[in-house]
Short mmCIF file of C-alpha atoms in Angstrom, two decimals:
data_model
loop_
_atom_site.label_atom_id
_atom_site.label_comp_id
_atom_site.label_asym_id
_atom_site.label_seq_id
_atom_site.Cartn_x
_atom_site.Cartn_y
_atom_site.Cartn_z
CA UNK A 6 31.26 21.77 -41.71
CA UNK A 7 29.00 24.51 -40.47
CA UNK A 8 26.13 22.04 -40.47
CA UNK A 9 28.47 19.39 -38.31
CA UNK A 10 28.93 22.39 -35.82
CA UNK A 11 25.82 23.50 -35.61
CA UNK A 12 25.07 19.90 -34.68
CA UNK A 13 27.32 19.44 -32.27
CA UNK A 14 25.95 22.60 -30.53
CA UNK A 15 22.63 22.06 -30.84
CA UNK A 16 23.18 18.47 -29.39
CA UNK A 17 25.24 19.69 -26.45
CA UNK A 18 22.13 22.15 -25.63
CA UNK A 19 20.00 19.31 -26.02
CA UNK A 20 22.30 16.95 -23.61
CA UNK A 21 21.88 20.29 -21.48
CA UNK A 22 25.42 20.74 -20.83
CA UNK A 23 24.91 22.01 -17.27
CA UNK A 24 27.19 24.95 -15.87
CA UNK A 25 28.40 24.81 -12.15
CA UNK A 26 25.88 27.41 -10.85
CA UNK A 27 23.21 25.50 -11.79
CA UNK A 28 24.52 21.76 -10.20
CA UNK A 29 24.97 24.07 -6.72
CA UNK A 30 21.49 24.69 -7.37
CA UNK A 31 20.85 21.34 -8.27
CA UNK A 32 22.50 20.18 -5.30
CA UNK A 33 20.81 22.32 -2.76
CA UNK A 34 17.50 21.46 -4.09
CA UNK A 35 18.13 17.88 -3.47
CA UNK A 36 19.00 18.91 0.19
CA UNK A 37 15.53 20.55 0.82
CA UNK A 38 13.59 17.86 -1.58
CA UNK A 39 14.89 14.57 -1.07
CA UNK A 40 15.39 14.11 2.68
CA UNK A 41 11.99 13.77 4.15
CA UNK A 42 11.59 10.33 3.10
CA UNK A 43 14.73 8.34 2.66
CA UNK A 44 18.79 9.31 2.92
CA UNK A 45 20.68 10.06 0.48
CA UNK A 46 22.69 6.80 0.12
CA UNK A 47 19.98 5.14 -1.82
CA UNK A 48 20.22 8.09 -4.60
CA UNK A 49 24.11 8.02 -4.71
CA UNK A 50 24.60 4.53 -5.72
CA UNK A 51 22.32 4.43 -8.62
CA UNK A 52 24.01 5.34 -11.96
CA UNK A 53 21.32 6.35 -14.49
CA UNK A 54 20.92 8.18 -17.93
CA UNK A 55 18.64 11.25 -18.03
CA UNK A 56 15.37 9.89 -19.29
CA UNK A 57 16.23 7.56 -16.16
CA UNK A 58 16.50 10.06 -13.57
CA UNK A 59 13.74 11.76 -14.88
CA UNK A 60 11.75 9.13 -14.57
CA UNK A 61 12.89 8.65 -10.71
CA UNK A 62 11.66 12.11 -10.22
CA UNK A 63 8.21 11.80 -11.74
CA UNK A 64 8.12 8.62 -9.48
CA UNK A 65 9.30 10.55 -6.78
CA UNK A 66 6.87 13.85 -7.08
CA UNK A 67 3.88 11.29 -7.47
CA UNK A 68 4.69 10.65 -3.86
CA UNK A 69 4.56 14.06 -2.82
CA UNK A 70 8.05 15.34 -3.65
CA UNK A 71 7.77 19.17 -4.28
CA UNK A 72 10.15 20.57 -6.69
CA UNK A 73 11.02 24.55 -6.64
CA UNK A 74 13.88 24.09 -9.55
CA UNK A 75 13.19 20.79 -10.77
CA UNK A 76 15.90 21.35 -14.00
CA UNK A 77 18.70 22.11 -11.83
CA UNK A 78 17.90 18.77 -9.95
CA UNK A 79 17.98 16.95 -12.96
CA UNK A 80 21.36 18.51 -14.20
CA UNK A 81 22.95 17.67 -11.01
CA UNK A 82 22.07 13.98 -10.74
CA UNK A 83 22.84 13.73 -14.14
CA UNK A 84 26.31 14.85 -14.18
CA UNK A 85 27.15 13.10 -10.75
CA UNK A 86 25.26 10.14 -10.89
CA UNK A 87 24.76 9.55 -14.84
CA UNK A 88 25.16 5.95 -16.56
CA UNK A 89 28.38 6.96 -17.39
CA UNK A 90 29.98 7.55 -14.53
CA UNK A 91 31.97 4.65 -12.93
CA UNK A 92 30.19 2.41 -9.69
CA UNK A 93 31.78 3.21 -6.17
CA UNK A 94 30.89 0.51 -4.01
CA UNK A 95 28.95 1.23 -0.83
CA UNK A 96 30.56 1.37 2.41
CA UNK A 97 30.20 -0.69 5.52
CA UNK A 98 27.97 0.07 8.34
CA UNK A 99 30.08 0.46 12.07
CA UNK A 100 29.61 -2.73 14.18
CA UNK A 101 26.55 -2.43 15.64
CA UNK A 102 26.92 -5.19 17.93
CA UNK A 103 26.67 -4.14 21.91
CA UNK A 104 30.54 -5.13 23.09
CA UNK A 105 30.20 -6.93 26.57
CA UNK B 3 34.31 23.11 -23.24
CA UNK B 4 30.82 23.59 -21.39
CA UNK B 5 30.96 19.93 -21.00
CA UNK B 6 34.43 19.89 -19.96
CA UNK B 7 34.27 22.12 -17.21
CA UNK B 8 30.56 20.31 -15.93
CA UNK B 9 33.09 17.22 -15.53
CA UNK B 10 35.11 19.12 -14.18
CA UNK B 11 33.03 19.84 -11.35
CA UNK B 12 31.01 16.79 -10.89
CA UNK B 13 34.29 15.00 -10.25
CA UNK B 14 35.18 17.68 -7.53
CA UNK B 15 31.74 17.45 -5.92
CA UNK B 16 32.27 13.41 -6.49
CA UNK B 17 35.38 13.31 -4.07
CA UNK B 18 34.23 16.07 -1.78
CA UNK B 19 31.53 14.20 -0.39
CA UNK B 20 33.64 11.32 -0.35
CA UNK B 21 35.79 12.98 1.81
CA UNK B 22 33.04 14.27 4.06
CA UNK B 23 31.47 10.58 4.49
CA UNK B 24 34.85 8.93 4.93
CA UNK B 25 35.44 11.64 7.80
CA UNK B 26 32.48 10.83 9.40
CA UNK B 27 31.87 7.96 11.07
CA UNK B 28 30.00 5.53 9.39
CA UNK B 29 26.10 4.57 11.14
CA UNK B 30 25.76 1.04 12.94
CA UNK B 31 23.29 -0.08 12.75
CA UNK B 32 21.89 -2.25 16.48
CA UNK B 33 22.62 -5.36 16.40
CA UNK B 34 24.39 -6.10 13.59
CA UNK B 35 28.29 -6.88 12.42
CA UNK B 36 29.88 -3.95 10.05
CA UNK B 37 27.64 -4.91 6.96
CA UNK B 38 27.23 -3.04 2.99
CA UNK B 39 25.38 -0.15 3.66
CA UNK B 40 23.08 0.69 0.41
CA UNK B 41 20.96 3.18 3.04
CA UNK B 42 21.08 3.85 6.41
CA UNK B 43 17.34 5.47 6.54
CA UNK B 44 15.79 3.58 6.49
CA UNK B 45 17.83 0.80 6.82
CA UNK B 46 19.01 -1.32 3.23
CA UNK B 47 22.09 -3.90 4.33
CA UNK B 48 23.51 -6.46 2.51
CA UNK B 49 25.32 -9.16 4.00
CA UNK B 50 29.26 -9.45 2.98
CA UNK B 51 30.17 -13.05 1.04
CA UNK B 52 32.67 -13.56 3.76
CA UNK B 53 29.85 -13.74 6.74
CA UNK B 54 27.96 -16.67 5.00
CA UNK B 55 30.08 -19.80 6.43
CA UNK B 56 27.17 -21.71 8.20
CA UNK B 57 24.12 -23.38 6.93
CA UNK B 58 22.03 -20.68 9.36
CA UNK B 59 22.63 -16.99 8.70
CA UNK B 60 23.24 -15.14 12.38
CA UNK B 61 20.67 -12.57 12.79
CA UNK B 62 23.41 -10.41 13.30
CA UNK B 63 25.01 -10.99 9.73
CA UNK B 64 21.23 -11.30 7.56
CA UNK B 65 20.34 -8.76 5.31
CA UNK B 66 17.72 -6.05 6.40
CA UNK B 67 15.28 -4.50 3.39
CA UNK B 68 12.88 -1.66 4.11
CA UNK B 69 10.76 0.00 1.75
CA UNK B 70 9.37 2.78 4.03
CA UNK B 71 10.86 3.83 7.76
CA UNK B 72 10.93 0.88 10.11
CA UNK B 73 7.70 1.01 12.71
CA UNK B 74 7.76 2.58 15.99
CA UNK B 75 8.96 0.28 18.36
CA UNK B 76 6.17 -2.66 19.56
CA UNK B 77 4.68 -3.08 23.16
CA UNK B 78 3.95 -6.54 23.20
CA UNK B 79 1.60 -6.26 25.54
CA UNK B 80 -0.34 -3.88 23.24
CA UNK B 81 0.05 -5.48 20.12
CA UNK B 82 -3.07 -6.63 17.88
CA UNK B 83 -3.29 -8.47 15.06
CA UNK B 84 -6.48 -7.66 13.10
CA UNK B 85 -8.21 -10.84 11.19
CA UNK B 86 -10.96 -8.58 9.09
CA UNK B 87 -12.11 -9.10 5.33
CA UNK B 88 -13.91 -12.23 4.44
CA UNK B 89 -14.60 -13.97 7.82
CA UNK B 90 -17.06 -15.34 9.80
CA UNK B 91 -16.11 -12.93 12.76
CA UNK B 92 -13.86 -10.33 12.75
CA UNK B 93 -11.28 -10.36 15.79
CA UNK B 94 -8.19 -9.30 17.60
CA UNK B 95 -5.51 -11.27 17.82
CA UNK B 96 -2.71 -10.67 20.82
CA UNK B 97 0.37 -11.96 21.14
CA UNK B 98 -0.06 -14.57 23.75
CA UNK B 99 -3.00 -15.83 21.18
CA UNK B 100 -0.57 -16.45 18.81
CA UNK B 101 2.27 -17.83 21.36
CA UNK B 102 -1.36 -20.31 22.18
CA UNK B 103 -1.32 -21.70 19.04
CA UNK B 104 0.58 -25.28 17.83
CA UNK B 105 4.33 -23.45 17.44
CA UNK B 106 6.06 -24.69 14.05
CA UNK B 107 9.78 -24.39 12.78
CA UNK B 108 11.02 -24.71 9.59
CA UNK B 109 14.57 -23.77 7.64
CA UNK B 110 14.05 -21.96 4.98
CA UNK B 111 15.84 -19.20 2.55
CA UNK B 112 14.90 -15.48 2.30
CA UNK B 113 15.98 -13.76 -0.71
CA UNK B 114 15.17 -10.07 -1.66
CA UNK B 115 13.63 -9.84 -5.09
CA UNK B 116 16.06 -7.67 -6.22
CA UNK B 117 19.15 -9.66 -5.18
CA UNK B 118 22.09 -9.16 -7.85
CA UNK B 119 20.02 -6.57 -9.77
CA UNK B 120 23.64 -4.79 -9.56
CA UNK B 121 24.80 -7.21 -12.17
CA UNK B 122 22.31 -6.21 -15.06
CA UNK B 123 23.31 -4.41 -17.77
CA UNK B 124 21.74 -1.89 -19.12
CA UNK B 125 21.38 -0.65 -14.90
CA UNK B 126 18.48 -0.47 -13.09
CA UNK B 127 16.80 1.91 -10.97
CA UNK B 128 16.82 0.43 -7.28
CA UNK B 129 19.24 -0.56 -4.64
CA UNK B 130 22.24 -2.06 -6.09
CA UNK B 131 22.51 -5.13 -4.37
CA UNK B 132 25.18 -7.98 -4.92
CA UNK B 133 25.07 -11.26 -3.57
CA UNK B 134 24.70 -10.90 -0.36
CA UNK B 135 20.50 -9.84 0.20
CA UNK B 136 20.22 -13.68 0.86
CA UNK B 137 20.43 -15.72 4.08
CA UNK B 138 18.87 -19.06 5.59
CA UNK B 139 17.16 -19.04 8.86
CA UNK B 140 14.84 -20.98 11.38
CA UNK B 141 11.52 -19.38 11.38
CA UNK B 142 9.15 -20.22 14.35
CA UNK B 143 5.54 -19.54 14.78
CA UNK B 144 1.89 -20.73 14.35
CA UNK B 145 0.70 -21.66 10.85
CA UNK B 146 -0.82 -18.97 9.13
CA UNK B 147 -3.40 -21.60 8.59
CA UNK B 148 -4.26 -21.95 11.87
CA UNK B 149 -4.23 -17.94 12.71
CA UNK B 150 -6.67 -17.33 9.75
CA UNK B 151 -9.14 -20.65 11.53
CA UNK B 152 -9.38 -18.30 14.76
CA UNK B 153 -12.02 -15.85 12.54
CA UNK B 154 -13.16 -18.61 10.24
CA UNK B 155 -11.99 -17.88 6.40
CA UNK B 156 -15.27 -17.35 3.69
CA UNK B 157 -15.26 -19.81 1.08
CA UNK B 158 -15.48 -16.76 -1.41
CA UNK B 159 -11.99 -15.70 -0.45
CA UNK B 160 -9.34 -16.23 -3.08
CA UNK B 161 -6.51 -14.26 -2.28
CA UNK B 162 -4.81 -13.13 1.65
CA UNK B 163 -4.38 -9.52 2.23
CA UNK B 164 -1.33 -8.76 4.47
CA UNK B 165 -0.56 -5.11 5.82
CA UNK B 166 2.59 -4.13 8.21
CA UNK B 167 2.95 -1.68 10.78
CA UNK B 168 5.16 0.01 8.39
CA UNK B 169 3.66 3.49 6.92
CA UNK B 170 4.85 5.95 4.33
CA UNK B 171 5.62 9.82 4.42
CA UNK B 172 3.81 12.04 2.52
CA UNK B 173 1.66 10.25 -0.33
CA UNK B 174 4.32 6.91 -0.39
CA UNK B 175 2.24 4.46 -0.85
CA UNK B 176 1.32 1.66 2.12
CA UNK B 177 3.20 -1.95 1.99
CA UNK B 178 0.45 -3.92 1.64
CA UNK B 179 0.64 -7.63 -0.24
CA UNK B 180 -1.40 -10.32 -1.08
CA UNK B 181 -1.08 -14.16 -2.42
CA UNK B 182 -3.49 -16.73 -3.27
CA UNK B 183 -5.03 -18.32 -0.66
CA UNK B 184 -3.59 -21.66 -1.50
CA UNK B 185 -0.25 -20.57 -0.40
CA UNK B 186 -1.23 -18.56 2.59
CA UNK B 187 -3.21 -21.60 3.74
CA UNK B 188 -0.20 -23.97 2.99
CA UNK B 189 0.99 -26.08 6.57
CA UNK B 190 4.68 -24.64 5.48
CA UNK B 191 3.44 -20.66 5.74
CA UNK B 192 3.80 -19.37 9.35
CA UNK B 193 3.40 -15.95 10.95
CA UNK B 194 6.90 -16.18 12.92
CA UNK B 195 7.61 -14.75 16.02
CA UNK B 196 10.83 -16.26 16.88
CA UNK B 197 14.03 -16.21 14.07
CA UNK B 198 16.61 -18.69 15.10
CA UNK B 199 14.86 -19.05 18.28
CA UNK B 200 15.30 -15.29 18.66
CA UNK B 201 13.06 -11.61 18.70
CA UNK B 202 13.15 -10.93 15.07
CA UNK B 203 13.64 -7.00 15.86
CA UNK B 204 14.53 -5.24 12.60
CA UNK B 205 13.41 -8.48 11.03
CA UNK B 206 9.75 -7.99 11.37
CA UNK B 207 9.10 -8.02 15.54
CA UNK B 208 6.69 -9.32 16.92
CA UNK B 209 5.17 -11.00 13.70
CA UNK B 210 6.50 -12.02 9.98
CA UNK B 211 5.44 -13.41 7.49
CA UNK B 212 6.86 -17.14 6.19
CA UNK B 213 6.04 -17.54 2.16
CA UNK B 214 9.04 -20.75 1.49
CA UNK B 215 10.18 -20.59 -1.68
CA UNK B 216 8.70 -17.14 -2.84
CA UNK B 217 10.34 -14.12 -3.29
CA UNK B 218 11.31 -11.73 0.05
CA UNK B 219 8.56 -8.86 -0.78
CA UNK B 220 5.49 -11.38 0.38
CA UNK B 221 7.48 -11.96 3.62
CA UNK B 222 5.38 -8.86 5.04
CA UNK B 223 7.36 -7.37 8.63
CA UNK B 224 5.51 -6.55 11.05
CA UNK B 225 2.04 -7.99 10.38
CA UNK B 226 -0.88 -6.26 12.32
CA UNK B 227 -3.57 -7.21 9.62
CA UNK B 228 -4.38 -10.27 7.65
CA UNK B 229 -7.60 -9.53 5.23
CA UNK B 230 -8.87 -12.80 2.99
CA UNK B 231 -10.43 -11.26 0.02
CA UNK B 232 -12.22 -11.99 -3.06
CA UNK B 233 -9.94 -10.33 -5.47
CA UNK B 234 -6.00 -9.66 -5.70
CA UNK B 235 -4.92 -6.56 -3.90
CA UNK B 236 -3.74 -3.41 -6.14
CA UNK B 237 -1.66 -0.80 -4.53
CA UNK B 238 2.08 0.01 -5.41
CA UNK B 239 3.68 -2.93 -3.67
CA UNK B 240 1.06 -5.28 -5.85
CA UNK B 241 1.13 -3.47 -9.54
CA UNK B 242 3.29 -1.41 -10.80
CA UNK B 243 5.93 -3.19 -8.08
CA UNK B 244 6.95 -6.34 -8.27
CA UNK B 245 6.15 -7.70 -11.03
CA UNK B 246 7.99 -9.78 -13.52
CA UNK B 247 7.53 -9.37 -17.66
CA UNK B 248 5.29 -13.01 -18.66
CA UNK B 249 7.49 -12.86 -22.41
CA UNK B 250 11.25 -11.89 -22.06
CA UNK B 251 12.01 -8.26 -23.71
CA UNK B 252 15.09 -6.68 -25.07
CA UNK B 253 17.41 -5.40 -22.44
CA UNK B 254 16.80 -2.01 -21.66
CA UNK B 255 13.19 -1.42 -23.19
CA UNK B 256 10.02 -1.26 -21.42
CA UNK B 257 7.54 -3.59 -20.71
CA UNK B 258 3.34 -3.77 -21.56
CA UNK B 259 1.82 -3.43 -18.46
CA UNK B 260 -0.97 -5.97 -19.12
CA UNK B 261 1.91 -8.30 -19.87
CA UNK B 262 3.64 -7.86 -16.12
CA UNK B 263 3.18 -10.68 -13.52
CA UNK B 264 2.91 -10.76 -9.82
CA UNK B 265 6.32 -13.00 -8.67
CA UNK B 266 5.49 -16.05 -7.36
CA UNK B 267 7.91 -19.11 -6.47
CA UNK B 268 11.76 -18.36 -7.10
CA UNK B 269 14.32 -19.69 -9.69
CA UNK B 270 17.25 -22.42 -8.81
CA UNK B 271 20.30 -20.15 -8.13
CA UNK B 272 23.92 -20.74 -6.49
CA UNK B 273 26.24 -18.00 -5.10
CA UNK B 274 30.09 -18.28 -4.35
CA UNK B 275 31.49 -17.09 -1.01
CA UNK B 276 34.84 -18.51 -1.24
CA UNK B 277 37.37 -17.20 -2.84
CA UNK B 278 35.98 -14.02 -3.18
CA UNK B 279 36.01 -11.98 -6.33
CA UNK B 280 39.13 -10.07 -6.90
CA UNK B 281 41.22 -11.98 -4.54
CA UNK B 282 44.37 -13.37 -4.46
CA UNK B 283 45.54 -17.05 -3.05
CA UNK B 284 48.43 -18.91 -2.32
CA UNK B 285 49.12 -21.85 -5.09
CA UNK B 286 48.56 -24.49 -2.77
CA UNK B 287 44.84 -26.10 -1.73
CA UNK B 288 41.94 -24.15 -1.92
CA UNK B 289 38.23 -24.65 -0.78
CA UNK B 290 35.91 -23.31 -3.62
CA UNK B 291 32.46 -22.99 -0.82
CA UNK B 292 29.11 -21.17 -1.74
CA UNK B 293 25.49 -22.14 -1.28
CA UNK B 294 22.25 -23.22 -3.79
CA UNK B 295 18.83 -23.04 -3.63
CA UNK B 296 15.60 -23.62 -5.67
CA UNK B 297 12.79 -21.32 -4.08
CA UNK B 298 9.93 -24.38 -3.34
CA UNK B 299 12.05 -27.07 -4.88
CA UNK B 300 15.50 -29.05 -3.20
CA UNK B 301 18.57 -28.35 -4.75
CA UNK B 302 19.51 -31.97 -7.12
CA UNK B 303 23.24 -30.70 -7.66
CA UNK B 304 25.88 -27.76 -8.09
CA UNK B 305 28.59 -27.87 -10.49
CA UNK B 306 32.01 -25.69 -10.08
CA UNK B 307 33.82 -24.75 -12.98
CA UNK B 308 37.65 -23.56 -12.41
CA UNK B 309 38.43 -22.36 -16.04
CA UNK B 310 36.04 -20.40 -16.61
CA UNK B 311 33.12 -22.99 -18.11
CA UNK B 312 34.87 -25.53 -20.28
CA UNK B 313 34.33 -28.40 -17.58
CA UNK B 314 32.20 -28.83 -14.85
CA UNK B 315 32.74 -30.99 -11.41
CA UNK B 316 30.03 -32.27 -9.28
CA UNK B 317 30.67 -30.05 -5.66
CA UNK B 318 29.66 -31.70 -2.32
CA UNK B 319 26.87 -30.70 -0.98
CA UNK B 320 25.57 -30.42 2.86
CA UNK B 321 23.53 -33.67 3.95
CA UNK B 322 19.85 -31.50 4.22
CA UNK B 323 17.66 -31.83 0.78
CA UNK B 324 14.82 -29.45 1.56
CA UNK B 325 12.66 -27.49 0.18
CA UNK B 326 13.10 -24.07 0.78
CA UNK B 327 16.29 -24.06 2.05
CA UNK B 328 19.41 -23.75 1.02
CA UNK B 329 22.43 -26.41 0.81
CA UNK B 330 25.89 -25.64 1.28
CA UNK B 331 28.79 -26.95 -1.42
CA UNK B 332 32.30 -27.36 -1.76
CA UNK B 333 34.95 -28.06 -4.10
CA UNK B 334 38.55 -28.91 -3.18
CA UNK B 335 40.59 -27.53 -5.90
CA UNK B 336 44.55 -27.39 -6.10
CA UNK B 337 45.85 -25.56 -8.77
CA UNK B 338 48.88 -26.84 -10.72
CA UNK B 339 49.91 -23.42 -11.59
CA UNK B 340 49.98 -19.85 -10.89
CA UNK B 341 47.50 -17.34 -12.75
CA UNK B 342 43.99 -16.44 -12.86
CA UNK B 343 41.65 -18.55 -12.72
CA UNK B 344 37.70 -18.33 -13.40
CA UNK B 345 35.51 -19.99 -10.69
CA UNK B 346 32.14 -20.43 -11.82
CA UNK B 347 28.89 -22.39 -9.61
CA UNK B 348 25.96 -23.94 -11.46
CA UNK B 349 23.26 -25.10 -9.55
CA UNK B 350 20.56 -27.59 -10.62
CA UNK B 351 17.27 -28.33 -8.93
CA UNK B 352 14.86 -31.55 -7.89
CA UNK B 353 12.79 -30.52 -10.80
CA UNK B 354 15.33 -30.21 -13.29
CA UNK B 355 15.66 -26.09 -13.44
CA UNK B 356 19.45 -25.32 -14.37
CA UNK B 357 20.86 -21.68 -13.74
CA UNK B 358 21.19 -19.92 -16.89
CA UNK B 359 24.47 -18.05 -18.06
CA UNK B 360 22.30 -15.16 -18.96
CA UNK B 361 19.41 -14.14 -16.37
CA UNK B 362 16.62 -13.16 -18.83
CA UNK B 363 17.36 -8.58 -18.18
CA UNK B 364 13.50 -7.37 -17.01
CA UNK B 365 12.98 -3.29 -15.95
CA UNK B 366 13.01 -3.63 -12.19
CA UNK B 367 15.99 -5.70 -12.41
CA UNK B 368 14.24 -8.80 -10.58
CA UNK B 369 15.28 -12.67 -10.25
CA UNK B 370 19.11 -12.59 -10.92
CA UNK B 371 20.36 -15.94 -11.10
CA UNK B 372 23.18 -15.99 -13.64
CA UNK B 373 25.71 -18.91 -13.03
CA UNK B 374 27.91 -17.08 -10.28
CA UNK B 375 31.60 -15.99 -11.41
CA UNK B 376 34.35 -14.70 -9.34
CA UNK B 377 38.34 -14.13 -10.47
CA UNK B 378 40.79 -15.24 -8.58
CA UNK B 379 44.76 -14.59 -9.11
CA UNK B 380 46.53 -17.42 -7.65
CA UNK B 381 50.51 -16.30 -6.93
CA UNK B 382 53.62 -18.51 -6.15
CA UNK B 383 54.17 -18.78 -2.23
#
């Protein structure tokens, strides 16, 4: 029993079971991190596991993304945007069409 | 409880910034109808099912892919094209040079790589497109052919080097392609100027590349240089992007490098417009319509399934058998009874290629073209 709990803790640790402060945290930082290049759109609609948005942010910092809390980014995107979470479908652009 | 709570508060961040974008007005984007916005900067739009009901896609309906932010805006008075590399002499091109040249047009179907990638499972990193980063238009211009003749092309050159106005920010790497020179020097390759006999704007203005029957990423925008070369071009766009695994893997794992390969022509594939997934119709007549199309082969035949694959029908098809293009089909189907039915499209092409039911899965989520499904729940009047 202890062992099962034990476990179950140290697995929740390891899934980094990520308190509100640090998704604010997580959230501002992809504010000031993420913008420069692209909107935030194409983030949102991606659903991926950890190791995958991990990997998004390696990609990312190779092309000169600078991280100041790189953890709290993760945690964020993670428990927003994780695999699990269900698909929202994107919206539709305004008419962009010049009336006459 | 830790966990709990974190839910907790994702799902309250979840709906607050669904409030905030639903309270703000939506970006249009110039030129074009309401259309799925997967980004707005730069600019990712797919093109609803419900816009696709002519054999050429509007440029105000076709889907718009970026990679890195769209160019500054083009003088054409000031715009060059360079012809550099492996050439006899080096020059710059203008637009009225290339408005000089024999002018071409040919129908043919652009298709974003990553078209349907939203329907693999395990998901995929990457814009989550549908079915709609398709359309079929009428490309005009000189033959890339005869643009590459103005400097003279050395024999030693193997491969075509194309670069776009486009830039990245930061270190993001440039767009630059490249394809054998066979296919750059094939009389169906053009540098277009004109899309349905119109500016292609957002679509590449003043210059874009034609590559029938290959995927959209070697359909460079914006071309101001075209480099033969002796060897294929690295760079991101070339290796690690775009490339497809040569032996199919288990969903979800990652591929060997070595054993990735640069995308060439594109698979037979058919897509359902009408009805549309998830809708309802009267029991009464009902026009099952979609389109097929077989990268640098003609389309031979689409079959429609209403229940769900146990038996197939032959669908009409439009009268045009091209290569490169697509060809429009329909079915007229009345159901005897009320209920849900499973409409399914299988599309076959002139060289025997037959859609599978299960798109081999492959990391960048590449190539979709599963036999197309939609649901439909037809109700009593």
């Amino acid at each position: 029993m202890m062992r099962t709990a034990l476990l179950l803790l140290a697995s929740a640790l390891a899934a980094g079971a990520a308190d509100q402060a640090t998704i604010e945290k997580g959230q501002k930082e992809e504010q000031r991190t993420c913008l420069p290049c692209h909107s935030l759109r194409i983030i949102h609609t991606n659903r991926l596991s950890r190791a995958g948005w991990s990997k998004e942010l390696d990609k990312m910092a190779g092309w000169g993304t600078k991280y100041t809390d790189r953890d709290a980014l993760l945690e964020y995107l993670v428990a927003t945007y994780g695999d699990d979470k269900p698909v929202t479908p994107p919206e539709m652009s305004a008419d962009g069409r010049t009336k006459q | 409880m830790q966990s709990n709570r974190r839910q907790v508060f994702a799902a309250l961040l979840a709906a607050a910034a669904a409030r905030k974008v639903k309270g703000a007005d939506t970006p249009a984007v110039p030129g074009k109808r309401p259309m799925i916005l997967h980004n707005d900067r730069p600019e990712d739009l797919e093109t609803p099912v419900k816009y696709f009901d002519s054999w050429v896609t509007p440029i105000d309906a076709f889907f718009v892919r970026q990679h890195l932010p769209r160019p500054a805006a083009v003088d054409p008075a000031a715009y060059r094209l360079n012809l550099t590399g492996l050439v006899s002499k080096p020059l710059q091109v203008s637009l009225a040079d290339l408005q000089n040249l024999p002018q071409h047009t040919l129908p043919a179907t652009l298709e974003c790589t990553g078209n349907g990638r939203a329907f693999y499972t395990p998901k995929l990193p990457g814009i989550q497109w549908g079915r709609g980063a398709v359309g079929n238009a009428e490309w005009s211009g000189p033959r890339l052919s005869d643009v590459l003749k103005l400097a003279g092309v050395d024999p030693a050159a193997r491969f075509l080097e194309i670069d776009g106005a486009d830039t990245g920010v930061m270190q993001t790497p440039d767009f630059v392609r490249s394809m054998p020179m066979e296919k750059a020097l094939h009389p169906a390759t053009l540098l277009a100027l004109k899309m349905n006999g119109q500016s292609p704007d957002i679509h590449g203005f003043p210059a874009r590349l034609i590559v029938p029957g290959w995927d959209g990423t070697s359909w460079v925008k914006w071309v101001v240089r075209l480099a033969p070369v002796a060897k294929e071009s690295g760079g991101f766009f070339m290796n690690p992007g775009y490339r497809y695994p040569k032996y199919h893997l288990p969903p979800g794992t990652a591929a060997r490098p070595v054993e990735l390969e640069v995308i060439e022509g594109m698979p037979v594939k058919s897509t359902l417009t009408a009805p549309e997934d998830g809708s309802k119709a009267v029991l009464g007549p009902i026009v099952i319509r979609g389109f097929a199309w077989a990268g640098e082969n003609a389309v031979e035949r689409v079959e429609v399934s209403i229940d769900g694959g146990a038996r197939w029908r032959n669908a009409q098809l439009s009268a045009q058998k091209l290569p490169f293009a697509w060809r429009l089909f329909t079915l007229n189907w009345t159901p005897q009874e009320p209920g849900y039915y499973t409409v399914m499209s299988r599309a076959t092409d002139t060289a025997g290629r037959v859609q599978p039911i299960v798109p081999p899965w492959n990391p960048s989520g590449y190539l979709w073209n599963g036999i197309d499904r939609v649901g439909v729940t037809v109700e009593k009047a």
